[in-house]
XYZ file of C-alpha atoms in Angstrom:
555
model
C 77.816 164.677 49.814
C 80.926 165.387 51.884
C 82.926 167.953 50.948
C 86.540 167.258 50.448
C 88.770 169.829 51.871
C 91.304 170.163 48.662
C 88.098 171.033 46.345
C 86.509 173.020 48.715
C 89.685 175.378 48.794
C 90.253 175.470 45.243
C 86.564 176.328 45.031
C 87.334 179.651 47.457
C 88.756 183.229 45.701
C 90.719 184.243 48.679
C 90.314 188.318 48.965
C 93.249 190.194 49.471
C 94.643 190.214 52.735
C 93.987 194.029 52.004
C 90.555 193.585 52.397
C 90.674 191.319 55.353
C 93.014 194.066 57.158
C 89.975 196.275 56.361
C 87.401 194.196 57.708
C 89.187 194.765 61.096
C 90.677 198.036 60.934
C 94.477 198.142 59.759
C 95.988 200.169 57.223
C 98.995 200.152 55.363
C 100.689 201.333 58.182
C 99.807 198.610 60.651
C 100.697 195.960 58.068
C 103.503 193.798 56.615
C 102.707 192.363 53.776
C 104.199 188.637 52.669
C 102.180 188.428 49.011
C 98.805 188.759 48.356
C 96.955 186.495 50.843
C 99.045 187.073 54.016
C 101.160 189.322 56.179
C 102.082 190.324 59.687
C 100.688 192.688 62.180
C 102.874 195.353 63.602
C 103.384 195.116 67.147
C 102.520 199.246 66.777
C 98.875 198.488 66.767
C 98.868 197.491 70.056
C 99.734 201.126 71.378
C 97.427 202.426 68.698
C 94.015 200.510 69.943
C 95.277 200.392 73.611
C 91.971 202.482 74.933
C 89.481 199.900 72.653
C 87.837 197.718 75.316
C 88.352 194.261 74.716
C 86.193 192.066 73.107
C 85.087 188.619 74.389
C 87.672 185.922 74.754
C 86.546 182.291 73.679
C 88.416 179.215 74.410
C 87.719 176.248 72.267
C 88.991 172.914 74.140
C 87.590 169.227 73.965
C 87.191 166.005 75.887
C 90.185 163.029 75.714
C 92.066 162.892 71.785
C 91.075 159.794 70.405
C 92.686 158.687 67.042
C 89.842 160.077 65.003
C 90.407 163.401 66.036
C 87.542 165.891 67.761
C 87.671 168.778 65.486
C 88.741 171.484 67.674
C 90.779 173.766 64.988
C 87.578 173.419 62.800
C 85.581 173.891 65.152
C 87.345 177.152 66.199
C 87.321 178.133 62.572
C 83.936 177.162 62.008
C 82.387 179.112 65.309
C 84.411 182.631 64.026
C 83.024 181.670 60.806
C 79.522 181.612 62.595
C 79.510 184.884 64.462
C 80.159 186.943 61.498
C 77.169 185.303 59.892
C 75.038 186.410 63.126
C 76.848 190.140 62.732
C 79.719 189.838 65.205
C 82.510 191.108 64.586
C 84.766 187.638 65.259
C 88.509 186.565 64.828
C 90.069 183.263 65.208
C 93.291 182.450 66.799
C 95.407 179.346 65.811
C 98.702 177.843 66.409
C 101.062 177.076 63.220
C 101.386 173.612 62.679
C 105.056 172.139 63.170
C 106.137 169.934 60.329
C 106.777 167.006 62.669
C 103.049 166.452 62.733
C 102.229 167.266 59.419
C 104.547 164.509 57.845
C 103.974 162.591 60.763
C 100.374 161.860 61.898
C 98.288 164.085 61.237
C 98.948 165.540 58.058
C 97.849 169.029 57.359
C 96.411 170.950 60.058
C 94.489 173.835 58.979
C 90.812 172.794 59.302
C 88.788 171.017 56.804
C 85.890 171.245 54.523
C 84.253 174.554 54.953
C 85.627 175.115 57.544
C 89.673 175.768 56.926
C 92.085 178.980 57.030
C 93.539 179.285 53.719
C 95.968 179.347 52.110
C 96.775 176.161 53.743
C 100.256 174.674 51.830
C 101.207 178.062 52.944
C 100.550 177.894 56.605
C 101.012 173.832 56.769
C 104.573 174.636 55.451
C 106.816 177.447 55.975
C 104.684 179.475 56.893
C 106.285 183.375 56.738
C 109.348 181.643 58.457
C 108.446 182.009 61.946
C 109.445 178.176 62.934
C 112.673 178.778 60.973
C 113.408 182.124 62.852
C 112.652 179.981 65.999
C 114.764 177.070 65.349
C 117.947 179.189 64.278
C 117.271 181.515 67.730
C 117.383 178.174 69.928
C 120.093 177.076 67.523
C 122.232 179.936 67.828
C 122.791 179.636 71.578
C 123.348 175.974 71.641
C 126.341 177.052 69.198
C 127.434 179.948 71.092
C 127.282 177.509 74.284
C 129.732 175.399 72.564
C 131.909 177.844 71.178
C 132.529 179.610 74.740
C 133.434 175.993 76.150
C 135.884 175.720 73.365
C 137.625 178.615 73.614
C 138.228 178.640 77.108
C 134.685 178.420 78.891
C 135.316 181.390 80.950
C 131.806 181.091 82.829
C 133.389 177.916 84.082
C 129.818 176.242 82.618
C 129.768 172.401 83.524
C 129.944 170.326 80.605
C 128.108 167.541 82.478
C 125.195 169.976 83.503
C 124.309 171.667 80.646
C 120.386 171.571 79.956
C 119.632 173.707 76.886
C 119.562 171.274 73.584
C 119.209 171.760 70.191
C 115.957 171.708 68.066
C 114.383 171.091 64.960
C 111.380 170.733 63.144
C 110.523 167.412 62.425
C 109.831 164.180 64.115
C 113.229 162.494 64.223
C 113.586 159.875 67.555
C 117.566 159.285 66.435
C 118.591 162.820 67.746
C 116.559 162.465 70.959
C 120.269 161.399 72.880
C 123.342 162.007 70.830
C 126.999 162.792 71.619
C 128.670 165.677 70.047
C 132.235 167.588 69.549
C 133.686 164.177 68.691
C 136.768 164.220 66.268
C 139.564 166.021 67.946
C 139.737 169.048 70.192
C 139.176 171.222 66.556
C 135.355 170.279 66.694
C 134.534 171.098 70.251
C 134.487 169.565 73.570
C 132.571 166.662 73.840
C 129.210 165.907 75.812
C 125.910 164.366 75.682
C 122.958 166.477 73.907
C 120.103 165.930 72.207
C 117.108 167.451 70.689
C 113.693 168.790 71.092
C 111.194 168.911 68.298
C 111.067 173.161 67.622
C 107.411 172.780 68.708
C 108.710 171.690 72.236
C 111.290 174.151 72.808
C 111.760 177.020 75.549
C 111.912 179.550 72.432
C 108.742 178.636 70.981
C 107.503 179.012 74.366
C 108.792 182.472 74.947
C 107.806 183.624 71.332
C 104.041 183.227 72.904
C 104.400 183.967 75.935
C 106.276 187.520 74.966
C 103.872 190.595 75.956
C 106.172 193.060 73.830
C 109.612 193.105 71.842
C 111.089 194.160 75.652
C 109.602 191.418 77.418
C 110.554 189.125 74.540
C 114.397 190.597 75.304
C 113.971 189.943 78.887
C 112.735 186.570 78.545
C 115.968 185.058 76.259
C 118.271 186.471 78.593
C 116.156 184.742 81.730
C 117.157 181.225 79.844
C 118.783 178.758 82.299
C 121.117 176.950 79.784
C 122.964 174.488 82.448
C 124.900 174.945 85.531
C 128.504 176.320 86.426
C 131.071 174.184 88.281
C 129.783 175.933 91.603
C 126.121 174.659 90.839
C 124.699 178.375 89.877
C 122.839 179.030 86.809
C 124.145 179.974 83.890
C 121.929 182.372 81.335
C 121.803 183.534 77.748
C 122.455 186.990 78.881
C 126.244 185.810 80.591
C 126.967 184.127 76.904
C 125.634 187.627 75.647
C 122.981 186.362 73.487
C 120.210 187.987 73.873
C 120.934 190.479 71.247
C 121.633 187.858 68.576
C 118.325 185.937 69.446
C 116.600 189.221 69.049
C 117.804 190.135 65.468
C 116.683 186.731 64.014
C 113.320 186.554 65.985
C 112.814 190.163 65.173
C 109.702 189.508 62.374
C 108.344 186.181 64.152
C 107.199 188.087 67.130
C 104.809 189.687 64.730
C 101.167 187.752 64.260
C 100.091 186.219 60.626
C 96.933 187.373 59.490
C 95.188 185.357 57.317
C 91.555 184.019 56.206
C 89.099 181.751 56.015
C 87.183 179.872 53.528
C 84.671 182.506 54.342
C 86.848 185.151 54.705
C 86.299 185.315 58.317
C 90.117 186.938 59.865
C 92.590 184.558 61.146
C 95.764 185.209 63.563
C 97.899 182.551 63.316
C 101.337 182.566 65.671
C 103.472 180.317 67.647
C 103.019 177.201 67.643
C 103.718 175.043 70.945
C 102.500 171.445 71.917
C 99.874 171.034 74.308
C 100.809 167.392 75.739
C 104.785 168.841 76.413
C 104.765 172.808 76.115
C 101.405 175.170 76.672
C 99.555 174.497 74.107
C 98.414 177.891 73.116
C 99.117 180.322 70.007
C 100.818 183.574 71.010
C 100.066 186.207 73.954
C 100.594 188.925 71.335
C 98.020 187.157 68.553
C 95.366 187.051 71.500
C 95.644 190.610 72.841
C 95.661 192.298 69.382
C 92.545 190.266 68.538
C 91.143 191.210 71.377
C 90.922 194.786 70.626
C 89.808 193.903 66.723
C 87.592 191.835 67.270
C 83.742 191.785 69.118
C 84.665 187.599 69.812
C 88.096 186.460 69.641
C 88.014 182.345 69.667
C 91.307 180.572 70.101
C 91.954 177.380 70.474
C 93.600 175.421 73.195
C 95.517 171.968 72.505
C 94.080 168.549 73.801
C 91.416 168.388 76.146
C 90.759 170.655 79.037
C 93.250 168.296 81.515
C 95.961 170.337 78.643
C 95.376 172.981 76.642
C 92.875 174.669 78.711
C 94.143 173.874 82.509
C 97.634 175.658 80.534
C 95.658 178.368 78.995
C 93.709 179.545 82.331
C 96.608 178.634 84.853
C 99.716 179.672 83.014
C 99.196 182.313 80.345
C 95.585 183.636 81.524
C 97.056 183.967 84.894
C 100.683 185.699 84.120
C 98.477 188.272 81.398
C 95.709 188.633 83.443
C 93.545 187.581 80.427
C 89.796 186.761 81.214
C 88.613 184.136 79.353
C 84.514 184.583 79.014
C 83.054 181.139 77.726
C 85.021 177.552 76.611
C 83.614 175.371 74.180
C 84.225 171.425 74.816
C 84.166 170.197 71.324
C 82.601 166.241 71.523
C 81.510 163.850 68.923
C 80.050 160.651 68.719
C 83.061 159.118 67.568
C 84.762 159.795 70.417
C 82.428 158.730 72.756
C 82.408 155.509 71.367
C 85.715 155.463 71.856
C 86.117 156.146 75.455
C 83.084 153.695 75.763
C 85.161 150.847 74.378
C 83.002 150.480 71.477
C 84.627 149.310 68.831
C 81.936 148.769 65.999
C 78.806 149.513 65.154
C 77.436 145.739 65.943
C 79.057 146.109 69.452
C 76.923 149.082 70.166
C 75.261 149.306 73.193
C 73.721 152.652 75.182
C 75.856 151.254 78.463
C 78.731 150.920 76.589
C 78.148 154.848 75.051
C 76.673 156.400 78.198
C 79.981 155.000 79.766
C 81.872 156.938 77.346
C 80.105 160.514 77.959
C 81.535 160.043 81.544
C 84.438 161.658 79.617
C 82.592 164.571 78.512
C 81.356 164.823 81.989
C 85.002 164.767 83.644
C 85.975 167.638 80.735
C 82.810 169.290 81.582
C 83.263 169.645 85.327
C 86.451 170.663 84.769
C 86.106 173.685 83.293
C 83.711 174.941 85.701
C 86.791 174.557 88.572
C 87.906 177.246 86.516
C 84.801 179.410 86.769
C 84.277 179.624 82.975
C 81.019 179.055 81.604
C 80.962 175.867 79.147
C 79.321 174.923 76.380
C 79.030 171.903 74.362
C 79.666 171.784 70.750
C 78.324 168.451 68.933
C 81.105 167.986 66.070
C 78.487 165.733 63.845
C 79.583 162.453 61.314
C 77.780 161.557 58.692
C 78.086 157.980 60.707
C 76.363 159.378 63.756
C 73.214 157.902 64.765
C 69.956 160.015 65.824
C 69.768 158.102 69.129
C 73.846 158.998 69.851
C 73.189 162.519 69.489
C 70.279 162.003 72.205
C 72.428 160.531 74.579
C 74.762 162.889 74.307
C 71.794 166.090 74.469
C 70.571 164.304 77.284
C 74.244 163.817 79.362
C 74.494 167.990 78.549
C 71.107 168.556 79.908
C 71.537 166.345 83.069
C 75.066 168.203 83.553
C 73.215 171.753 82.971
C 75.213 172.686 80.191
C 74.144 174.065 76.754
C 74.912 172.243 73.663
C 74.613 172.575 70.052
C 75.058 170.563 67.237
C 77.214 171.267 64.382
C 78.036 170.811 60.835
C 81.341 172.959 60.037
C 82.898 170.385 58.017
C 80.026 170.067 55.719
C 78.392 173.466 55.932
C 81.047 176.353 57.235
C 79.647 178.478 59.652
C 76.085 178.206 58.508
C 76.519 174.385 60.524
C 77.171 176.386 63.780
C 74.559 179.442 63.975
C 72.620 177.944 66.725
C 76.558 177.316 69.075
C 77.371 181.213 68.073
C 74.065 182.411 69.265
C 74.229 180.479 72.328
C 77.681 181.472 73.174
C 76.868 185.064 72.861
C 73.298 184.732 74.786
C 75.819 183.373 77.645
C 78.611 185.924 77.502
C 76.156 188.305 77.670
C 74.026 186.703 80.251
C 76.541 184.808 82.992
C 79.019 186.758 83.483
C 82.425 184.916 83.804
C 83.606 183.883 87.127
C 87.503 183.352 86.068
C 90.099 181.835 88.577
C 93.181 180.003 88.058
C 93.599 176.567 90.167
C 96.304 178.096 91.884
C 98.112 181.133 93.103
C 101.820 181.425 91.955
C 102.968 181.665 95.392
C 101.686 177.982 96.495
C 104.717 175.695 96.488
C 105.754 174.256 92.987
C 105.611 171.199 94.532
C 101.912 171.713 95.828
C 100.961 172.808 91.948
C 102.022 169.827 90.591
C 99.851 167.713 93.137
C 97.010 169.845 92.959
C 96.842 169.738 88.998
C 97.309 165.899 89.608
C 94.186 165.613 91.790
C 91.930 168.121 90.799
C 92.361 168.040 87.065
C 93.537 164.801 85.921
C 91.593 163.141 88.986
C 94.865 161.564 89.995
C 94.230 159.428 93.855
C 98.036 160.697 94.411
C 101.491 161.783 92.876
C 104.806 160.114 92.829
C 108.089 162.372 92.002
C 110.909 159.907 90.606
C 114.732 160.689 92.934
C 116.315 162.308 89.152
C 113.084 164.305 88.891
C 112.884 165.412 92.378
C 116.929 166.449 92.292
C 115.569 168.886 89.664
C 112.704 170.107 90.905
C 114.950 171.357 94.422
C 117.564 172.802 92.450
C 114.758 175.032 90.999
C 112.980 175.425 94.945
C 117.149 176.582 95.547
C 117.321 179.012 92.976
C 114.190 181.347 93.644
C 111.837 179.540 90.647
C 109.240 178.113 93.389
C 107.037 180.909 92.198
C 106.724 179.695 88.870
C 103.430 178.213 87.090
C 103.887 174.533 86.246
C 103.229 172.658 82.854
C 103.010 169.095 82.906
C 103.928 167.478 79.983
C 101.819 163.805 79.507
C 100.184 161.508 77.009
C 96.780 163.675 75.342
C 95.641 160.372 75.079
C 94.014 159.703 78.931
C 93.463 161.786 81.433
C 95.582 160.173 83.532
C 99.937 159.747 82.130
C 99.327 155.997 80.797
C 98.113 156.728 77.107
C 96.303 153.160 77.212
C 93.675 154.241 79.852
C 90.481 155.674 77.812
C 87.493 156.879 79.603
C 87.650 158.202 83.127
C 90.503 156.003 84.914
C 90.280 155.452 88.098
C 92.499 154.028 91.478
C 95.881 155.612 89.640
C 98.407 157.670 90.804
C 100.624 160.628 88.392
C 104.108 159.647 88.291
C 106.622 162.397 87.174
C 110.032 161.368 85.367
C 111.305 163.872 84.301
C 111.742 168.214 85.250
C 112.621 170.947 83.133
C 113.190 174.860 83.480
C 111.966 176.960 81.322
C 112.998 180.479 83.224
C 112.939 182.416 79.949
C 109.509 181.148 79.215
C 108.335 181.483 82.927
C 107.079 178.192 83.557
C 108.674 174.530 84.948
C 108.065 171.362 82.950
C 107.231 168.370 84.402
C 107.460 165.476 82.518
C 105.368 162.809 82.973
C 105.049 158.720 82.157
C 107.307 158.432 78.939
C 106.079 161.234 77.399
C 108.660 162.055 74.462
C 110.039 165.746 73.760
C 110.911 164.852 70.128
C 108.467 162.642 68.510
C 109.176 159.937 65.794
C 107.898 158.891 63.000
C 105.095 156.314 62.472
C 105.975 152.804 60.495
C 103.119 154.502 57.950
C 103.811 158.521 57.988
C 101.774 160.736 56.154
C 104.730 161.608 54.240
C 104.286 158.689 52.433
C 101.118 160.065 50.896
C 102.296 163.170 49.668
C 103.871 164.421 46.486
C 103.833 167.377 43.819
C 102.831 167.492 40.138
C 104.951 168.520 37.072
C 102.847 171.689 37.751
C 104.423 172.382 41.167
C 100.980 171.455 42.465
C 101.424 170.003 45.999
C 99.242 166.492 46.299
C 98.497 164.819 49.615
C 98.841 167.648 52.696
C 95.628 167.082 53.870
C-alpha cells in the first residue's frame, strides 16, 4: 500500500530539536531555539568547528522536469535518511519553499511519504520568517530609492534607468510591469516598476551566497540599483542602506535545523529558483554541515543543465567547495516522457530507449564537471520490470552505477544499496572537480560556452536590448563575474516544448540582469518569467483548515 504523506507524518513523534542538535554536536550555546521542533544555528559554530575536516559533499540533481516530478528533495531526504541507517553520520540540505509554488503548482514541498522533513506546514509556510525578513530587506531599498528621488534625488539617480524592483512572495503575473508614484507629487515621482517573485530576487540570492554576517554587509552595499544621469552605477551603500538591510536580515542569515521522518538532521535556508536564480540553499547551511556531518547531501534545482551547472560553476567555484559525488535522480515516468510516450498501450522499447537519451545527456554532463555520478532509480508502483532493465542497462552501457529506490514507500531503508554505493565511490574515485569556466574568460564567452557545452546549444543569439546590458556590465568592471542563465527547466534547450535531447537549435537570450551584490549576471533566456502566475487550477484551490485549526490540502 502507498503511504500517504499526511498519515505518514502524523504517524512520526518528532524528537526535540534538542536531541537532533545532539545528534550533531550543538549545545545550548550554538542554538536558537523557535519552539520545540526547530531553531537556528549560530553563525558562532562556524569559528568553533573551523579545524574539523570536512565531511563529504553530495549533490543530488536529475535529468529534464517533467510534470510528474523526479523526486529530487525526497530523494535527498531519503539518501541522508539512508546513510545513518548504514552508520554515517549524514545531514541534508534543502531550500525553503516560496509560497508562489506552494499555492501554485506544486503544492507542498517538503518530501513525501517516508521520506519528508517535518514539521512540514511549518517549513511549507512561514517558515521562522526568513522569506519575510527577505522580502522587507529588498522592500526597504526599493522604498528608500523612492524616497531619495522624492525629496530631491541628490545622487542625481535616473528615473528611467532604475533596475532594482520590488518583490513578493507569491505568484502574481499583474505586478510583473506596473507604474507607480501616480496621484500627485505627495506620492512620489512616477516610473515604471515591477516585481520579482522573493524567490527570484538579488536578496535571496545574496542571503545564500553570504560566507559570513561581513560578507553578507559587503554584498547589499555591492547592489547596482539603476543608473545616474551620467550612466554610473548607483549602489545601496550611496542610499546608505546597508545598515538597515542588515538589522532586518540579521536572524535569516542563520540556518533552520530541523528533522526528518526518521529523525535524520535537516538544514534548511534560502530558498532561490533554479530555472531564474541559482538554485541552491545557502553557502552558510552547506559549510556548517560540512563540518557536522560525515555526508552532507544537498540538493540542486532542475536538472544538471540548472541546478548543478549553478552549483559547481557559481557557488562551488566562488567558495571553493568540492563537491565529491552527484546523484542524477531518474524514473520511469520520466523517461516515458522524454520518449513521447504517452500511455501505457503506446509503449514501445524505441520509444523508451529514446527517452534515456535524456539521462544520457544529464549523465555526460556531470562528468564535464569531473564529479563522479551515480544513478538513483526513483521507483512507481506503475513501473514495469522490463523499464527498470532498460534503464540498468542505459547506466551500465554509460559506466555509471545505479540503484534503485523506494524512499517514498520505505524511507531510507528503500535506498541502502544508493548510500552504500555512494560511499564505496567517495571513498574509492576520488573527485576530479572543475568548474566549466574560469572567472576571467569573457562574460560573453561564459554564456556561449554554457550554451554549447551544457545545454548542447549548435549556437547563441544575444537580442540588441540584451546585448546593451550585457556592455554596460563589460564597461563597468563586472566581466569577471560567473553567469546564471535563467530558462525554461522544462528542455534542455530555452523552448519549454522541446522534450528529450533537442537538436539543430540555437540559445537565444532576451533579457540581462546584474546581480553585483549577489556576484553573478543573469541572463534571461526565451520568455522565461521572473514572477510566475497562477495556474487556471492552483493548488490553492485544494486547500483549507478545520474548525480545529488543522491545515487540509498542503501536500
Amino acid at each position: 500500500m502507498i503511504p500517504n504523506s499526511i498519515a505518514v507524518e502524523e504517524k512520526v513523534k518528532p524528537l526535540h530539536i534538542k536531541h537532533i542538535m545532539e545528534q550533531i554536536g550543538l549545545t545550548d550555546e550554538d542554538f536558537e531555539y523557535y519552539g520545540k521542533f526547530t531553531g537556528k544555528i549560530r553563525l558562532e559554530v562556524m569559528e568553533k568547528f573551523k579545524d574539523r575536516p570536512d565531511g563529504k559533499l553530495i549533490i543530488v540533481t536529475a535529468i529534464t522536469p517533467t510534470p510528474s516530478g523526479e523526486g529530487k528533495t525526497l530523494t535527498s531526504i531519503g539518501l541522508s535518511q539512508a546513510l545513518n541507517r548504514i552508520g554515517k553520520k549524514a545531514i541534508v540540505t534543502l531550500r525553503e519553499p516560496s509560497l508562489g509554488p506552494v499555492f501554485g503548482i506544486k503544492g507542498g514541498a517538503t518530501g513525501g511519504g517516508k521520506s519528508q522533513v517535518i514539521p512540514s506546514e511549518l517549513i511549507n509556510l512561514h517558515f521562522n520568517g526568513d522569506i519575510h525578513a527577505v522580502a522587507s530587506a529588498h522592500n526597504l531599498l526599493a522604498a528608500l530609492i523612492d524616497a531619495h528621488i522624492h525629496h530631491g534625488n541628490e545622487l542625481r539617480i535616473d528615473v528611467n534607468n532604475i533596475t532594482w524592483e520590488r518583490t513578493i512572495d507569491m505568484n502574481d503575473r499583474a505586478l510583473r510591469h506596473i507604474v507607480i508614484g501616480l496621484g500627485g507629487k505627495v506620492n512620489g515621482v512616477p516610473r515604471e516598476s515591477g516585481f520579482v517573485i522573493t524567490a527570484a530576487s538579488e536578496t535571496m540570492a545574496i542571503l545564500c551566497m553570504a560566507s559570513s554576517r561581513t560578507d553578507l554587509k559587503r554584498r547589499l552595499c555591492d547592489i547596482v540599483i539603476g543608473y545616474d544621469l551620467d550612466g554610473k552605477p548607483v549602489k545601496a551603500k550611496d542610499l546608505k542602506a546597508c545598515g538597515a538591510m542588515m538589522v532586518l536580515l540579521n536572524e535569516a542569515i542563520m540556518p533552520n535545523l530541523v528533522q526528518t521522518t526518521e529523525h535524520t538532521p535537516a538544514i534548511i535556508h534560502g530558498g532561490p529558483f533554479a530555472n531564474i536564480a541559482h538554485g541552491t540553499n545557502s553557502v552558510i547551511a552547506d559549510k556548517i554541515a560540512l563540518k557536522l556531518a560525515d555526508y552532507v547531501v544537498v540538493e540542486t534545482g532542475f536538472g544538471s543543465d540548472l541546478g548543478a551547472e549553478k552549483f559547481f560553476d557559481i557557488v562551488a567555484q566562488i567558495h571553493r567547495l568540492k563537491p565529491s559525488a552527484a546523484v542524477i535522480v531518474v524514473s520511469a515516468k520520466a523517461i516515458r516522457y522524454h520518449g513521447g510516450i504517452k500511455s501505457q498501450d503506446d509503449f514501445t522499447i524505441e520509444k523508451f530507449k529514446k527517452g534515456l537519451e535524456n539521462l544520457e545527456f544529464h549523465v555526460k554532463n556531470i562528468r564535464k564537471f569531473g564529479v563522479p555520478a551515480i544513478v538513483s532509480i526513483n521507483k512507481f508502483a506503475t513501473d514495469t520490470e522490463i523499464e527498470i532493465n532498460l534503464i540498468q542497462e542505459k547506466c551500465a552501457e554509460l559506466g555509471v552505477e545505479c540503484a534503485v529506490t523506494e524512499f517514498f514507500t520505505k524511507g531510507g531503508e528503500g535506498g541502502i544499496e544508493l548510500a552504500e554505493k555512494v560511499v564505496k565511490i567517495t571513498e574509492t574515485i576520488p573527485s576530479d572537480f572543475k568548474p566549466l569556466y574560469r572567472l576571467s574568460l569573457p562574460l560573453i564567452e561564459k554564456i556561449k560556452l554554457i550554451a554549447t557545452e551544457v545545454y548542447g546549444a549548435d549556437d547563441v543569439y544575444i537580442e540588441r536590448k540584451a546585448m546593451k546590458k550585457l556592455e554596460k556590465y563589460i564597461e563597468h568592471g563586472y566581466d569577471h563575474l560567473p553567469v546564471c542563465i535563467a530558462k525554461t527547466p522544462n528542455s534542455i534547450s530555452d523552448n519549454p516544448k522541446l522534450i528529450g535531447v533537442p537538436k539543430g537549435w540555437t540559445l537565444t537570450v532576451t533579457d540581462a540582469r546584474l546581480f553585483a551584490g549577489a556576484g553573478f549576471v543573469v541572463a534571461i533566456c526565451g520568455d522565461i518569467m521572473l514572477m510566475p502566475g497562477l495556474s487556471k487550477n492552483p493548488a490553492a484551490f485544494n486547500m483549507d483548515v478545520d474548525e480545529h485549526g488543522n491545515i487540509i490540502g498542503l501536500f
